[in-house]
Short mmCIF file of C-alpha atoms and ligand atoms in Angstrom, two decimals:
data_model
loop_
_atom_site.label_atom_id
_atom_site.label_comp_id
_atom_site.label_asym_id
_atom_site.label_seq_id
_atom_site.Cartn_x
_atom_site.Cartn_y
_atom_site.Cartn_z
CA MET A 1 19.26 6.37 9.20
CA LYS A 2 16.22 3.69 9.59
CA THR A 3 13.76 4.10 12.89
CA LYS A 4 13.31 0.82 13.95
CA PHE A 5 10.69 -0.44 15.82
CA ASP A 6 10.31 -3.78 17.79
CA ILE A 7 8.37 -6.01 17.38
CA ALA A 8 7.78 -9.49 19.47
CA VAL A 9 6.68 -12.71 17.27
CA PHE A 10 4.62 -15.37 18.77
CA ASP A 11 4.68 -18.74 16.14
CA GLY A 12 1.67 -20.59 18.73
CA ASP A 13 0.40 -23.61 17.67
CA GLY A 14 -0.95 -25.18 14.35
CA ILE A 15 -1.25 -22.91 11.36
CA GLY A 16 0.48 -20.72 13.46
CA PRO A 17 3.78 -20.60 12.34
CA GLU A 18 3.16 -21.20 8.95
CA ILE A 19 0.80 -17.80 8.72
CA MET A 20 3.13 -16.28 10.60
CA ARG A 21 6.17 -16.41 7.90
CA PRO A 22 4.46 -15.32 5.05
CA THR A 23 3.20 -11.73 7.39
CA VAL A 24 6.92 -11.43 8.29
CA ASP A 25 8.26 -11.79 4.66
CA ILE A 26 5.70 -8.49 3.68
CA LEU A 27 7.04 -6.79 6.35
CA GLY A 28 9.80 -6.98 5.62
CA ALA A 29 9.76 -5.89 2.47
CA LEU A 30 7.73 -2.76 3.69
CA ALA A 31 10.12 -1.48 5.52
CA ASP A 32 12.59 -2.25 2.90
CA ALA A 33 11.46 -0.16 1.04
CA ARG A 34 11.68 2.59 3.86
CA SER A 35 13.11 4.71 6.42
CA TYR A 36 11.47 2.30 9.24
CA ASP A 37 12.94 -1.09 9.98
CA PHE A 38 11.91 -4.31 12.37
CA VAL A 39 13.97 -6.05 14.68
CA PHE A 40 11.29 -9.13 14.62
CA THR A 41 12.04 -11.53 18.58
CA ASP A 42 10.88 -14.63 18.41
CA CYS A 43 8.89 -15.30 21.62
CA PRO A 44 8.28 -19.54 22.04
CA ALA A 45 4.84 -19.74 24.60
CA GLY A 46 1.79 -21.73 23.49
CA ALA A 47 0.40 -25.84 24.09
CA ALA A 48 3.69 -27.06 22.73
CA HIS A 49 5.53 -25.00 24.40
CA PHE A 50 4.18 -26.13 27.06
CA ALA A 51 3.97 -29.39 26.75
CA GLN A 52 7.88 -29.69 26.66
CA THR A 53 8.35 -27.66 29.02
CA GLY A 54 5.40 -27.15 31.16
CA GLU A 55 5.51 -23.15 30.70
CA SER A 56 2.89 -21.96 28.41
CA LEU A 57 4.19 -18.23 28.78
CA PRO A 58 7.39 -17.58 30.03
CA GLN A 59 8.85 -15.09 31.88
CA ALA A 60 11.63 -13.93 28.63
CA SER A 61 8.51 -13.95 26.08
CA MET A 62 6.33 -11.99 28.35
CA ASP A 63 9.15 -9.52 28.97
CA ALA A 64 10.39 -9.44 25.35
CA ALA A 65 6.08 -8.30 24.84
CA ARG A 66 5.94 -5.83 27.00
CA ARG A 67 9.66 -4.07 25.75
CA SER A 68 8.54 -4.05 22.41
CA ASP A 69 6.41 -1.60 20.48
CA GLY A 70 4.68 -4.56 19.35
CA ILE A 71 3.35 -7.98 19.21
CA LEU A 72 1.96 -10.55 16.20
CA LEU A 73 0.40 -13.47 17.65
CA SER A 74 -0.96 -15.97 15.42
CA ALA A 75 -3.07 -18.96 17.43
CA MET A 76 -2.72 -20.97 20.08
CA GLY A 77 -4.07 -23.74 22.20
CA LEU A 78 -4.44 -27.46 20.96
CA PRO A 79 -6.97 -29.04 22.12
CA SER A 80 -5.06 -32.35 22.77
CA VAL A 81 -2.93 -30.28 25.43
CA ARG A 82 -4.96 -28.92 28.90
CA TYR A 83 -3.60 -27.56 31.59
CA ASP A 84 -5.35 -29.96 34.37
CA ASP A 85 -7.77 -28.40 35.16
CA GLY A 86 -9.06 -28.87 31.61
CA THR A 87 -9.18 -25.94 30.52
CA GLU A 88 -7.24 -24.66 27.58
CA ILE A 89 -4.14 -23.10 27.22
CA SER A 90 -4.16 -19.83 25.92
CA PRO A 91 -2.29 -16.75 27.10
CA GLN A 92 -3.22 -14.49 24.71
CA ILE A 93 -5.59 -14.65 27.60
CA GLU A 94 -2.91 -14.01 30.18
CA LEU A 95 -0.82 -11.16 27.38
CA ARG A 96 -4.45 -9.49 27.32
CA LYS A 97 -5.17 -8.95 31.03
CA ALA A 98 -1.07 -8.85 32.05
CA LEU A 99 -0.67 -6.24 29.62
CA THR A 100 -3.95 -4.27 30.01
CA LEU A 101 -5.40 -4.72 26.41
CA PHE A 102 -9.21 -3.77 27.06
CA ALA A 103 -9.87 -2.63 23.71
CA GLY A 104 -9.89 -5.96 21.24
CA VAL A 105 -10.68 -4.53 17.61
CA ARG A 106 -12.74 -6.68 15.21
CA PRO A 107 -12.80 -5.15 12.09
CA VAL A 108 -16.16 -7.12 9.85
CA ARG A 109 -15.47 -5.73 6.28
CA VAL A 110 -16.80 -7.57 3.28
CA PHE A 111 -14.17 -6.85 0.79
CA PRO A 112 -15.50 -6.29 -3.38
CA GLY A 113 -16.14 -9.39 -5.16
CA GLN A 114 -15.55 -11.21 -2.12
CA ARG A 115 -17.81 -14.69 -0.87
CA THR A 116 -20.02 -14.01 1.53
CA PRO A 117 -23.08 -15.92 2.76
CA LEU A 118 -25.32 -12.91 2.71
CA ASN A 119 -26.93 -12.34 0.25
CA MET A 120 -26.31 -8.83 -0.36
CA ARG A 121 -28.33 -5.94 -1.94
CA GLN A 122 -26.75 -3.44 -4.72
CA GLY A 123 -25.07 -0.27 -2.42
CA ARG A 124 -24.86 -2.14 0.86
CA GLU A 125 -21.36 -1.84 2.00
CA VAL A 126 -20.77 -4.17 5.79
CA ASP A 127 -18.18 -1.99 6.87
CA PHE A 128 -18.59 -2.20 10.71
CA ILE A 129 -15.69 -2.48 14.07
CA LEU A 130 -16.63 -5.25 16.66
CA ILE A 131 -15.08 -3.86 20.39
CA ARG A 132 -14.45 -6.72 22.65
CA GLU A 133 -13.60 -5.92 25.99
CA SER A 134 -10.94 -8.32 26.47
CA THR A 135 -9.65 -7.79 30.31
CA GLU A 136 -12.54 -8.78 32.34
CA GLY A 137 -16.43 -10.02 31.70
CA LEU A 138 -17.11 -13.45 32.01
CA PHE A 139 -13.72 -13.81 30.87
CA TYR A 140 -12.84 -12.60 34.28
CA SER A 141 -13.41 -15.73 36.23
CA GLN A 142 -10.80 -17.88 33.49
CA GLY A 143 -9.01 -20.33 36.35
CA ASN A 144 -11.47 -19.63 38.19
CA GLY A 145 -14.54 -21.03 38.19
CA GLU A 146 -16.46 -22.96 41.12
CA VAL A 147 -16.91 -26.58 40.03
CA THR A 148 -18.82 -28.89 43.02
CA GLN A 149 -20.42 -32.48 42.89
CA ASP A 150 -24.04 -30.63 42.37
CA GLU A 151 -23.39 -26.57 40.81
CA ALA A 152 -20.53 -24.89 38.97
CA ARG A 153 -20.49 -21.16 39.07
CA GLU A 154 -18.17 -18.31 36.77
CA THR A 155 -18.56 -15.05 38.03
CA LEU A 156 -18.26 -12.20 35.80
CA LEU A 157 -16.95 -8.49 36.02
CA ILE A 158 -17.69 -5.35 34.47
CA THR A 159 -15.17 -2.29 36.45
CA ARG A 160 -16.08 1.73 35.99
CA ASP A 161 -12.36 1.79 35.49
CA ILE A 162 -12.16 -0.79 32.23
CA SER A 163 -15.28 0.31 30.52
CA GLU A 164 -15.13 3.85 30.78
CA LYS A 165 -11.27 3.19 29.57
CA LEU A 166 -13.30 1.57 26.33
CA PHE A 167 -15.62 3.48 25.87
CA LYS A 168 -13.37 6.56 25.01
CA PHE A 169 -11.70 4.32 23.04
CA ALA A 170 -14.94 3.19 20.59
CA PHE A 171 -15.90 6.96 20.16
CA LYS A 172 -12.67 8.34 19.07
CA LEU A 173 -12.66 4.80 17.44
CA ALA A 174 -15.99 5.72 15.51
CA ALA A 175 -14.34 9.74 15.71
CA ASP A 176 -12.21 8.84 13.15
CA ARG A 177 -13.76 6.79 10.86
CA LYS A 178 -16.32 8.76 10.21
CA ALA A 179 -13.16 12.12 9.87
CA LYS A 180 -12.37 8.87 7.26
CA GLY A 181 -15.41 9.18 5.27
CA ARG A 182 -15.69 4.68 6.28
CA GLY A 183 -18.43 5.97 8.84
CA ARG A 184 -21.55 7.58 10.54
CA GLY A 185 -20.17 7.84 13.53
CA ARG A 186 -21.98 6.07 15.65
CA VAL A 187 -21.73 4.58 18.64
CA THR A 188 -23.82 0.93 19.64
CA CYS A 189 -23.42 0.09 23.06
CA VAL A 190 -24.21 -3.83 22.90
CA ASP A 191 -25.91 -5.85 26.46
CA LYS A 192 -28.13 -7.15 27.85
CA ALA A 193 -29.52 -4.58 30.45
CA ASN A 194 -32.55 -5.61 30.61
CA VAL A 195 -31.68 -8.70 32.54
CA PHE A 196 -28.54 -8.52 34.63
CA ARG A 197 -27.65 -5.37 36.76
CA ALA A 198 -24.04 -5.36 35.61
CA PHE A 199 -24.95 -5.34 31.77
CA ALA A 200 -26.91 -1.92 33.63
CA PHE A 201 -24.40 -1.07 35.06
CA PHE A 202 -22.39 -1.35 31.20
CA ARG A 203 -25.12 0.83 29.96
CA GLU A 204 -25.18 3.27 32.35
CA ILE A 205 -20.73 3.85 32.50
CA PHE A 206 -21.52 4.38 28.71
CA ASP A 207 -24.26 6.84 28.67
CA GLY A 208 -21.62 8.75 30.58
CA ILE A 209 -19.00 8.67 28.14
CA ALA A 210 -21.29 9.35 25.32
CA GLN A 211 -21.98 12.80 26.74
CA ASP A 212 -17.90 13.84 25.99
CA PHE A 213 -18.81 12.78 22.62
CA PRO A 214 -21.70 15.49 21.22
CA ASP A 215 -20.74 15.00 17.46
CA LEU A 216 -21.35 11.58 17.29
CA ALA A 217 -24.27 9.48 17.77
CA ALA A 218 -24.48 6.83 20.29
CA ASP A 219 -27.45 3.71 21.10
CA HIS A 220 -27.57 0.90 22.36
CA ALA A 221 -29.03 -3.08 20.92
CA TYR A 222 -29.09 -6.39 23.92
CA VAL A 223 -26.95 -9.19 22.47
CA ASP A 224 -29.87 -11.01 21.03
CA ALA A 225 -30.94 -9.06 18.70
CA THR A 226 -27.24 -7.60 17.98
CA ALA A 227 -26.93 -11.22 16.22
CA LEU A 228 -30.21 -11.07 14.55
CA TRP A 229 -29.44 -7.57 13.10
CA MET A 230 -25.71 -8.56 11.60
CA VAL A 231 -27.69 -11.30 9.55
CA GLN A 232 -30.71 -9.02 8.53
CA LYS A 233 -28.63 -6.45 7.74
CA PRO A 234 -25.40 -5.97 8.93
CA TRP A 235 -25.06 -2.71 6.89
CA ASP A 236 -26.72 -1.00 9.35
CA PHE A 237 -23.55 -0.63 11.88
CA ASP A 238 -20.06 1.14 12.83
CA VAL A 239 -18.91 1.01 15.85
CA LEU A 240 -20.43 -2.00 18.27
CA VAL A 241 -19.08 -1.34 21.78
CA THR A 242 -19.34 -4.72 23.84
CA GLU A 243 -19.03 -7.15 27.18
CA ASN A 244 -16.17 -9.72 26.94
CA MET A 245 -17.84 -12.73 26.22
CA PHE A 246 -20.21 -11.57 23.77
CA GLY A 247 -17.44 -10.07 22.74
CA ASP A 248 -16.11 -13.32 21.14
CA ILE A 249 -18.92 -15.01 20.17
CA LEU A 250 -20.33 -11.91 18.38
CA SER A 251 -16.87 -11.49 16.53
CA ASP A 252 -16.94 -15.19 14.74
CA LEU A 253 -20.30 -14.63 13.78
CA GLY A 254 -18.56 -11.42 12.20
CA ALA A 255 -15.89 -13.32 10.99
CA GLY A 256 -18.46 -15.93 8.79
CA LEU A 257 -20.17 -12.51 7.19
CA MET A 258 -16.80 -11.81 5.98
CA GLY A 259 -16.64 -15.25 4.35
CA GLY A 260 -14.54 -17.05 7.15
CA LEU A 261 -12.34 -16.93 9.81
CA GLY A 262 -8.99 -16.96 7.27
CA VAL A 263 -10.03 -13.68 6.16
CA ALA A 264 -10.61 -12.45 9.69
CA PRO A 265 -8.07 -9.98 10.97
CA SER A 266 -7.89 -8.43 14.91
CA ALA A 267 -6.35 -6.00 17.45
CA ASP A 268 -6.46 -6.05 21.26
CA ILE A 269 -5.36 -2.68 22.13
CA GLY A 270 -4.27 -0.43 26.07
CA LEU A 271 -3.00 2.53 26.47
CA ASN A 272 0.25 1.07 25.46
CA ASN A 273 0.76 -2.18 24.29
CA ALA A 274 -0.96 -4.10 20.96
CA VAL A 275 -1.66 -7.82 20.41
CA PHE A 276 -2.44 -8.66 16.36
CA GLN A 277 -3.85 -12.05 15.85
CA PRO A 278 -6.27 -13.68 13.86
CA CYS A 279 -9.52 -14.16 15.11
CA HIS A 280 -9.41 -17.90 14.50
CA GLY A 281 -7.33 -20.21 16.50
CA SER A 282 -4.42 -22.65 15.87
CA ALA A 283 -6.84 -24.99 13.27
CA PRO A 284 -5.30 -27.93 14.20
CA ASP A 285 -7.60 -29.61 11.41
CA ILE A 286 -5.54 -28.11 8.85
CA ALA A 287 -1.83 -27.29 10.42
CA GLY A 288 1.33 -28.79 8.28
CA GLN A 289 -0.72 -29.25 5.01
CA GLY A 290 0.08 -25.66 3.54
CA SER A 291 -3.46 -24.74 2.82
CA ALA A 292 -3.85 -22.41 5.71
CA ASN A 293 -5.31 -19.26 4.81
CA PRO A 294 -2.65 -16.50 5.81
CA MET A 295 -4.73 -13.01 5.04
CA ALA A 296 -6.32 -12.75 8.44
CA MET A 297 -2.50 -12.82 9.89
CA ILE A 298 -1.08 -9.87 7.12
CA LEU A 299 -4.87 -7.98 7.58
CA SER A 300 -3.67 -8.10 10.99
CA ALA A 301 -0.44 -6.94 10.36
CA ALA A 302 -1.35 -4.65 8.37
CA MET A 303 -4.10 -2.94 11.89
CA MET A 304 0.06 -2.99 13.54
CA LEU A 305 1.63 -0.61 10.49
CA ASP A 306 -2.33 2.11 11.64
CA TRP A 307 -1.48 1.51 14.53
CA LEU A 308 2.16 2.06 15.42
CA GLY A 309 2.24 4.87 12.28
CA THR A 310 -0.70 7.12 14.33
CA LYS A 311 0.93 6.70 17.28
CA HIS A 312 4.22 7.60 15.65
CA ASP A 313 3.06 10.31 13.89
CA ASN A 314 4.94 8.25 10.93
CA VAL A 315 3.10 8.46 7.30
CA GLU A 316 5.22 5.91 5.33
CA MET A 317 3.54 3.32 8.35
CA MET A 318 -0.21 4.80 7.74
CA GLU A 319 0.36 4.22 4.19
CA ASP A 320 1.86 1.04 3.76
CA GLY A 321 -0.89 -0.44 6.82
CA ALA A 322 -3.58 0.69 4.06
CA ARG A 323 -1.01 -1.04 0.91
CA LEU A 324 -1.78 -3.51 2.58
CA GLN A 325 -5.26 -3.78 2.98
CA ARG A 326 -5.55 -2.70 -0.06
CA ALA A 327 -3.10 -5.46 -1.90
CA VAL A 328 -4.92 -8.17 0.53
CA GLU A 329 -8.75 -6.49 -1.11
CA ASP A 330 -6.99 -7.54 -4.87
CA VAL A 331 -6.36 -11.12 -4.91
CA ILE A 332 -9.59 -11.58 -3.30
CA SER A 333 -10.83 -10.11 -5.83
CA GLN A 334 -9.70 -11.40 -8.39
CA GLY A 335 -10.58 -14.92 -6.65
CA GLU A 336 -8.16 -16.67 -8.10
CA GLY A 337 -5.77 -18.64 -6.27
CA LEU A 338 -7.52 -18.45 -3.25
CA THR A 339 -7.22 -21.04 -0.47
CA PRO A 340 -9.96 -23.90 -0.11
CA ASP A 341 -11.98 -21.58 2.71
CA LEU A 342 -12.28 -19.75 0.76
CA GLY A 343 -12.96 -22.21 -1.98
CA GLY A 344 -9.70 -22.42 -4.24
CA THR A 345 -7.07 -24.24 -4.22
CA GLY A 346 -4.11 -22.05 -3.77
CA THR A 347 -1.21 -22.75 -0.54
CA THR A 348 -0.47 -20.55 2.41
CA GLN A 349 3.13 -19.32 0.39
CA SER A 350 1.41 -19.18 -2.70
CA ILE A 351 -1.37 -16.19 -1.62
CA GLY A 352 1.62 -14.82 0.71
CA ALA A 353 3.61 -14.31 -2.57
CA ALA A 354 0.49 -12.70 -4.46
CA ILE A 355 -0.14 -10.42 -1.72
CA LYS A 356 3.94 -9.61 -1.72
CA ALA A 357 3.48 -9.60 -5.42
CA LYS A 358 0.74 -7.04 -5.39
CA LEU A 359 2.85 -4.86 -3.37
CA LEU A 360 5.82 -4.48 -4.94
CA SER A 361 4.57 -4.53 -8.61
P1 ATP B 1 -10.24 -20.75 19.04
O1 ATP B 1 -10.92 -21.61 20.51
O2 ATP B 1 -8.58 -21.24 19.42
O3 ATP B 1 -10.16 -19.80 18.56
P2 ATP B 1 -11.74 -22.96 17.84
O4 ATP B 1 -12.32 -23.35 18.06
O5 ATP B 1 -12.56 -21.17 17.52
O6 ATP B 1 -9.83 -22.25 18.43
P3 ATP B 1 -10.77 -22.64 14.94
O7 ATP B 1 -9.01 -23.13 15.20
O8 ATP B 1 -10.88 -20.88 15.12
O9 ATP B 1 -11.40 -23.72 15.97
O10 ATP B 1 -10.95 -23.52 13.72
C1 ATP B 1 -12.15 -23.51 12.91
C2 ATP B 1 -12.72 -23.49 11.72
O11 ATP B 1 -12.01 -22.73 10.95
C3 ATP B 1 -11.30 -25.47 11.81
O12 ATP B 1 -12.52 -26.05 10.36
C4 ATP B 1 -9.86 -24.52 10.99
O13 ATP B 1 -9.92 -24.99 9.89
C5 ATP B 1 -11.39 -23.63 10.06
N1 ATP B 1 -9.63 -22.21 10.16
C6 ATP B 1 -9.33 -21.61 11.00
N2 ATP B 1 -8.68 -20.33 10.92
C7 ATP B 1 -8.60 -20.23 9.39
C8 ATP B 1 -7.48 -20.62 8.12
N3 ATP B 1 -6.82 -19.06 8.39
N4 ATP B 1 -7.62 -21.12 7.35
C9 ATP B 1 -8.71 -21.75 6.94
N5 ATP B 1 -9.04 -22.57 7.62
C10 ATP B 1 -9.58 -21.94 9.34
#
């Protein structure tokens, strides 16, 4: 008897359905050879769905996500479809808030042989995690900003409750990485505490939680300096933790360091649920051409396997998460048949097939 896991699948908009297809196919192939299995539930949502039905996140999709063991989400939103106030349709943000997915985990890793804008020095490995708080911060005011003829206001919210959960998550992750030999056990709080009281509050809570982890190093950095150092010496970082808006911006910088959005995975994790989705958006400029890079989505699925395996003590799933990540790394290292964003002429389908072939070989 196989152990079944319910996975809510949000195909989303633009390139979303294209990159989800090979991802679900690979997960199915992995499960075929194992004692676990997946039941995938299609969850309509997003900008195209809103344009057709007037609903961006139907209750049935929300309920399926809440009930599921894990959530895969490709990308949502289209610049051409907007709410009346001019903002884009982004149910992924609603999901983060509704399911309290406070920890946005953004791994930044340069794989061997990967092309990157950095002039990498020998022996320097870029492998760090940026944790973006994902339920409050400046995004708290989304949809509620006040705009008059003469001024506009958006309010930032930082709560003790969410910050404590966030920092505990960050320190536990750093401890886990250290145990696996992937980090030095250091957490850096990224803020702007020299200017804003809200960030001094954020930092003070960080320092309090740091006391509970005496075996780990804890320090602080201002967000502007962090942007500089991410380019100048990214090999110095281990785990960075920051506010929602700062994390939004720095995670795209991290994706740039990795060689592009097409290879940057992410997870939004709470105490019970988690959404796994690439860092990129729905890329309407290349939708329908079959040229989108599915690697960020597939690496996000690898993170899901690791998270599910750890949560359910399922060694096979944890192993498969690591295998899937290695298969993507191998395809990148070989450097052949990559998608146009990585300088090749490959397709979404051919890259999916190459990763699957590595796994099954
Ligand atoms: P959002 O605000 O929703 O995150 P965005 O405006 O940042 O979206 P993206 O949709 O992420 O924009 O696209 C930014 C650029 O990166 C586009 O030129 C797009 O084609 C490219 N891009 C994004 N994802 C991929 C991918 N998987 N493969 C190839 N190119 C991609």
